[in-house]
PDB file of C-alpha atoms in Angstrom:
ATOM      1  CA  MET U   1      -9.518 -12.907 -27.689  1.00 49.00           C
ATOM      2  CA  PRO U   2      -8.625  -9.455 -27.123  1.00 63.00           C
ATOM      3  CA  GLN U   3      -5.881  -9.244 -23.677  1.00 78.00           C
ATOM      4  CA  ILE U   4      -8.049  -6.037 -21.893  1.00 84.00           C
ATOM      5  CA  GLY U   5     -11.525  -7.232 -20.991  1.00 80.00           C
ATOM      6  CA  PHE U   6     -13.168  -9.401 -18.640  1.00 87.00           C
ATOM      7  CA  ASP U   7     -13.663 -11.808 -21.336  1.00 86.00           C
ATOM      8  CA  ASN U   8     -10.135 -12.643 -21.219  1.00 89.00           C
ATOM      9  CA  PRO U   9      -9.637 -14.937 -17.607  1.00 93.00           C
ATOM     10  CA  VAL U  10      -5.852 -13.667 -17.203  1.00 94.00           C
ATOM     11  CA  PHE U  11      -7.512 -10.316 -17.004  1.00 96.00           C
ATOM     12  CA  ALA U  12     -10.230 -10.850 -14.947  1.00 96.00           C
ATOM     13  CA  THR U  13      -7.871 -12.588 -12.382  1.00 96.00           C
ATOM     14  CA  TYR U  14      -5.359  -9.390 -12.647  1.00 97.00           C
ATOM     15  CA  ALA U  15      -9.051  -6.659 -12.297  1.00 97.00           C
ATOM     16  CA  ILE U  16      -9.969  -9.103  -9.245  1.00 97.00           C
ATOM     17  CA  ALA U  17      -6.690  -9.094  -7.021  1.00 98.00           C
ATOM     18  CA  ALA U  18      -6.843  -5.222  -8.225  1.00 98.00           C
ATOM     19  CA  ALA U  19      -9.653  -4.409  -7.003  1.00 98.00           C
ATOM     20  CA  LEU U  20      -8.900  -6.066  -3.412  1.00 98.00           C
ATOM     21  CA  MET U  21      -5.973  -4.518  -3.466  1.00 97.00           C
ATOM     22  CA  VAL U  22      -7.959  -0.804  -3.773  1.00 97.00           C
ATOM     23  CA  LEU U  23     -10.092  -1.902  -0.870  1.00 96.00           C
ATOM     24  CA  LYS U  24      -7.772  -3.006   0.987  1.00 95.00           C
ATOM     25  CA  ALA U  25      -6.057   0.068   1.030  1.00 94.00           C
ATOM     26  CA  VAL U  26      -9.126   2.354   1.434  1.00 94.00           C
ATOM     27  CA  GLY U  27     -10.089  -0.201   4.217  1.00 94.00           C
ATOM     28  CA  MET U  28      -6.630   1.502   5.821  1.00 91.00           C
ATOM     29  CA  SER U  29      -7.832   5.076   6.219  1.00 90.00           C
ATOM     30  CA  TRP U  30     -11.657   4.196   7.307  1.00 93.00           C
ATOM     31  CA  LEU U  31      -8.896   1.786  10.157  1.00 91.00           C
ATOM     32  CA  THR U  32      -7.574   4.639  10.773  1.00 88.00           C
ATOM     33  CA  VAL U  33     -10.611   7.016  11.609  1.00 83.00           C
ATOM     34  CA  VAL U  34     -12.033   4.231  13.811  1.00 86.00           C
ATOM     35  CA  LYS U  35      -9.085   3.998  15.572  1.00 84.00           C
ATOM     36  CA  MET U  36      -8.697   7.457  16.088  1.00 77.00           C
ATOM     37  CA  MET U  37     -11.923   8.124  17.205  1.00 81.00           C
ATOM     38  CA  GLN U  38     -11.685   4.892  19.846  1.00 82.00           C
ATOM     39  CA  VAL U  39      -8.849   6.449  21.807  1.00 78.00           C
ATOM     40  CA  LYS U  40      -9.871   9.916  20.926  1.00 79.00           C
ATOM     41  CA  GLY U  41      -6.486  11.270  19.884  1.00 69.00           C
ATOM     42  CA  GLY U  42      -3.860  10.540  17.265  1.00 75.00           C
ATOM     43  CA  TYR U  43      -5.391  13.342  15.061  1.00 77.00           C
ATOM     44  CA  ARG U  44      -2.909  15.289  13.149  1.00 75.00           C
ATOM     45  CA  SER U  45      -4.369  19.007  12.033  1.00 76.00           C
ATOM     46  CA  PRO U  46      -5.052  21.408  14.805  1.00 78.00           C
ATOM     47  CA  GLU U  47      -8.516  21.909  13.754  1.00 79.00           C
ATOM     48  CA  ASP U  48      -9.549  17.855  14.269  1.00 76.00           C
ATOM     49  CA  ALA U  49      -8.734  18.762  18.157  1.00 74.00           C
ATOM     50  CA  ARG U  50     -12.250  21.532  18.409  1.00 80.00           C
ATOM     51  CA  ARG U  51     -14.992  20.700  20.044  1.00 83.00           C
ATOM     52  CA  THR U  52     -17.401  19.527  17.287  1.00 78.00           C
ATOM     53  CA  ALA U  53     -20.029  16.613  17.298  1.00 80.00           C
ATOM     54  CA  LEU U  54     -17.466  13.734  17.112  1.00 73.00           C
ATOM     55  CA  ASN U  55     -15.377  15.235  19.353  1.00 71.00           C
ATOM     56  CA  PRO U  56     -17.436  17.394  22.457  1.00 78.00           C
ATOM     57  CA  GLU U  57     -14.947  16.686  24.870  1.00 76.00           C
ATOM     58  CA  PRO U  58     -11.588  17.749  23.221  1.00 72.00           C
ATOM     59  CA  ARG U  59      -8.254  17.549  25.847  1.00 82.00           C
ATOM     60  CA  PRO U  60      -4.990  17.941  25.944  1.00 79.00           C
ATOM     61  CA  GLY U  61      -2.650  16.031  23.978  1.00 74.00           C
ATOM     62  CA  GLN U  62      -5.162  14.487  21.292  1.00 65.00           C
ATOM     63  CA  LEU U  63      -2.785  16.117  18.752  1.00 69.00           C
ATOM     64  CA  ASP U  64       0.387  13.720  19.887  1.00 70.00           C
ATOM     65  CA  PRO U  65       0.873  10.360  18.157  1.00 73.00           C
ATOM     66  CA  ASP U  66      -0.661   7.578  19.471  1.00 77.00           C
ATOM     67  CA  ASP U  67       1.069   4.343  18.591  1.00 81.00           C
ATOM     68  CA  ARG U  68      -2.162   3.038  17.896  1.00 86.00           C
ATOM     69  CA  VAL U  69      -3.056   5.035  15.526  1.00 81.00           C
ATOM     70  CA  GLU U  70       0.149   5.266  13.722  1.00 88.00           C
ATOM     71  CA  ARG U  71       0.496   0.970  13.632  1.00 88.00           C
ATOM     72  CA  ILE U  72      -2.344   1.841  10.737  1.00 89.00           C
ATOM     73  CA  ARG U  73      -0.615   5.102   9.193  1.00 91.00           C
ATOM     74  CA  ARG U  74       2.791   3.294   8.318  1.00 90.00           C
ATOM     75  CA  ILE U  75       0.798   0.061   7.341  1.00 91.00           C
ATOM     76  CA  GLN U  76      -1.081   2.791   4.850  1.00 92.00           C
ATOM     77  CA  HIS U  77       2.193   4.271   3.861  1.00 91.00           C
ATOM     78  CA  ASN U  78       3.229   0.652   2.954  1.00 93.00           C
ATOM     79  CA  ASP U  79       0.350   0.001   0.940  1.00 92.00           C
ATOM     80  CA  LEU U  80       0.817   3.243  -1.150  1.00 93.00           C
ATOM     81  CA  GLU U  81       4.432   2.936  -1.588  1.00 93.00           C
ATOM     82  CA  ASN U  82       3.738  -0.797  -2.370  1.00 94.00           C
ATOM     83  CA  LEU U  83       0.442  -1.271  -4.687  1.00 96.00           C
ATOM     84  CA  PRO U  84       1.234   1.070  -7.505  1.00 96.00           C
ATOM     85  CA  PHE U  85       3.956  -0.874  -8.814  1.00 97.00           C
ATOM     86  CA  PHE U  86       1.480  -4.258  -8.175  1.00 98.00           C
ATOM     87  CA  PHE U  87      -1.271  -2.319 -10.325  1.00 97.00           C
ATOM     88  CA  VAL U  88       1.436  -1.588 -13.544  1.00 97.00           C
ATOM     89  CA  ALA U  89       3.378  -5.097 -13.038  1.00 97.00           C
ATOM     90  CA  GLY U  90       0.041  -6.853 -13.306  1.00 97.00           C
ATOM     91  CA  PHE U  91      -1.121  -4.705 -15.641  1.00 96.00           C
ATOM     92  CA  LEU U  92       1.743  -5.251 -18.180  1.00 96.00           C
ATOM     93  CA  TYR U  93       1.877  -8.565 -17.081  1.00 97.00           C
ATOM     94  CA  VAL U  94      -1.741  -9.478 -18.644  1.00 96.00           C
ATOM     95  CA  LEU U  95      -0.225  -7.874 -21.746  1.00 94.00           C
ATOM     96  CA  THR U  96       2.237 -11.185 -22.314  1.00 94.00           C
ATOM     97  CA  ALA U  97      -0.767 -13.572 -21.824  1.00 93.00           C
ATOM     98  CA  PRO U  98       0.824 -16.031 -19.567  1.00 96.00           C
ATOM     99  CA  PRO U  99      -0.885 -19.221 -18.662  1.00 96.00           C
ATOM    100  CA  LEU U 100      -3.932 -18.868 -16.576  1.00 96.00           C
ATOM    101  CA  TRP U 101      -2.730 -21.064 -13.625  1.00 98.00           C
ATOM    102  CA  LEU U 102       0.372 -18.470 -13.286  1.00 97.00           C
ATOM    103  CA  ALA U 103      -1.442 -15.822 -13.429  1.00 97.00           C
ATOM    104  CA  GLN U 104      -3.748 -16.828 -10.958  1.00 98.00           C
ATOM    105  CA  THR U 105      -0.549 -17.935  -8.904  1.00 98.00           C
ATOM    106  CA  LEU U 106       0.813 -14.377  -9.154  1.00 98.00           C
ATOM    107  CA  PHE U 107      -1.829 -11.864  -8.684  1.00 98.00           C
ATOM    108  CA  TYR U 108      -3.992 -14.251  -6.093  1.00 98.00           C
ATOM    109  CA  GLY U 109      -0.137 -14.974  -3.796  1.00 98.00           C
ATOM    110  CA  TYR U 110       0.469 -11.243  -4.175  1.00 98.00           C
ATOM    111  CA  VAL U 111      -3.177 -10.570  -2.458  1.00 98.00           C
ATOM    112  CA  VAL U 112      -2.600 -13.147   0.360  1.00 98.00           C
ATOM    113  CA  SER U 113       1.360 -11.795   0.966  1.00 97.00           C
ATOM    114  CA  ARG U 114      -0.618  -8.481   1.374  1.00 96.00           C
ATOM    115  CA  LEU U 115      -2.858  -9.406   3.673  1.00 96.00           C
ATOM    116  CA  LEU U 116      -0.729 -11.622   5.424  1.00 97.00           C
ATOM    117  CA  HIS U 117       1.655  -8.287   5.725  1.00 96.00           C
ATOM    118  CA  PHE U 118      -1.150  -6.858   7.129  1.00 94.00           C
ATOM    119  CA  ALA U 119      -1.633  -8.987   9.793  1.00 95.00           C
ATOM    120  CA  ALA U 120       1.556  -9.246  10.837  1.00 96.00           C
ATOM    121  CA  TYR U 121       2.126  -5.957  11.400  1.00 94.00           C
ATOM    122  CA  TYR U 122      -0.997  -4.630  12.437  1.00 93.00           C
ATOM    123  CA  THR U 123      -0.198  -7.445  15.307  1.00 94.00           C
ATOM    124  CA  ALA U 124       3.030  -6.359  16.049  1.00 92.00           C
ATOM    125  CA  GLN U 125       4.543  -9.410  14.916  1.00 94.00           C
ATOM    126  CA  ILE U 126       8.883  -9.539  14.782  1.00 94.00           C
ATOM    127  CA  HIS U 127      10.203  -7.532  11.727  1.00 94.00           C
ATOM    128  CA  ASP U 128      11.785 -11.005  10.205  1.00 96.00           C
ATOM    129  CA  ILE U 129       7.769 -12.113   9.417  1.00 96.00           C
ATOM    130  CA  ARG U 130       6.896  -9.063   8.127  1.00 94.00           C
ATOM    131  CA  ALA U 131       9.966  -8.122   5.752  1.00 95.00           C
ATOM    132  CA  THR U 132       9.498 -12.080   5.149  1.00 96.00           C
ATOM    133  CA  LEU U 133       5.882 -11.571   3.306  1.00 96.00           C
ATOM    134  CA  TRP U 134       6.890  -7.863   1.987  1.00 95.00           C
ATOM    135  CA  THR U 135       9.748  -9.994   0.525  1.00 96.00           C
ATOM    136  CA  ILE U 136       7.254 -12.124  -1.429  1.00 97.00           C
ATOM    137  CA  GLY U 137       4.932  -9.543  -3.159  1.00 96.00           C
ATOM    138  CA  SER U 138       8.001  -7.981  -3.887  1.00 96.00           C
ATOM    139  CA  LEU U 139       9.220 -10.825  -5.778  1.00 98.00           C
ATOM    140  CA  ILE U 140       6.258 -11.166  -7.694  1.00 98.00           C
ATOM    141  CA  ILE U 141       6.124  -7.654  -9.094  1.00 98.00           C
ATOM    142  CA  VAL U 142      10.184  -8.294  -9.820  1.00 98.00           C
ATOM    143  CA  PHE U 143       9.296 -11.634 -11.837  1.00 97.00           C
ATOM    144  CA  MET U 144       5.969  -9.928 -13.615  1.00 97.00           C
ATOM    145  CA  THR U 145       7.822  -6.825 -14.660  1.00 97.00           C
ATOM    146  CA  LEU U 146      11.031  -9.231 -16.175  1.00 97.00           C
ATOM    147  CA  ALA U 147       8.410 -10.915 -17.985  1.00 96.00           C
ATOM    148  CA  SER U 148       7.456  -8.122 -19.267  1.00 95.00           C
ATOM    149  CA  LEU U 149      10.187  -6.597 -20.783  1.00 94.00           C
ATOM    150  CA  TRP U 150      11.132 -10.538 -21.815  1.00 95.00           C
ATOM    151  CA  ALA U 151       7.941 -10.575 -23.892  1.00 91.00           C
ATOM    152  CA  LEU U 152       8.436  -6.747 -25.344  1.00 89.00           C
ATOM    153  CA  LEU U 153      11.935  -7.301 -26.266  1.00 87.00           C
ATOM    154  CA  GLY U 154      11.171 -10.653 -27.644  1.00 82.00           C
ATOM    155  CA  PHE U 155      13.163 -13.195 -25.326  1.00 77.00           C
TER     156      PHE U 155
END
C-alpha cells in the first residue's frame, strides 16, 4: 500500500487533521476582520482609517491597538509559529507507517489541543491553561519527530 495517498488510512487521518488546522488558521484571519469591523478599530495601516463603504465614518483612534483585535492576532501568530512544525512532523510521521490508532491519537490529539488552546486564549483563561494545552501539542510534535528520526536511522 502506498504511504502517500488517501487509500492509506494513516495518511488520510493526517490529511484530515492538516486540513482542519489550515481551516482554523485561515479562520483566524476572518475572525480578525470580523472583530475589527465590530469594534470599528484595531486597524494597522493608515489607509484603513479612510472613508470607504466599509468605514463610512472614520474616527480618530481607529489605528490604535484594540485588545479585542490584538488578542485574535496573537492567537493567529501562535498558530503561524506552531502549525508548520505539525505539518512537517506529521507528514514525516506518516512515512514511518505507524499503527492507525496511534496516528489517530496523535493527529487528532494535536487538533483538539490547538482548538482548546484557541478557546482558552480567546476567553482570556490564565496562562497555565494555555501553556498546558500548548505543551500537549508540542509534545505530540516532538514525539512524531523523534519517531521519524528513529525510523530513518533504523532504530
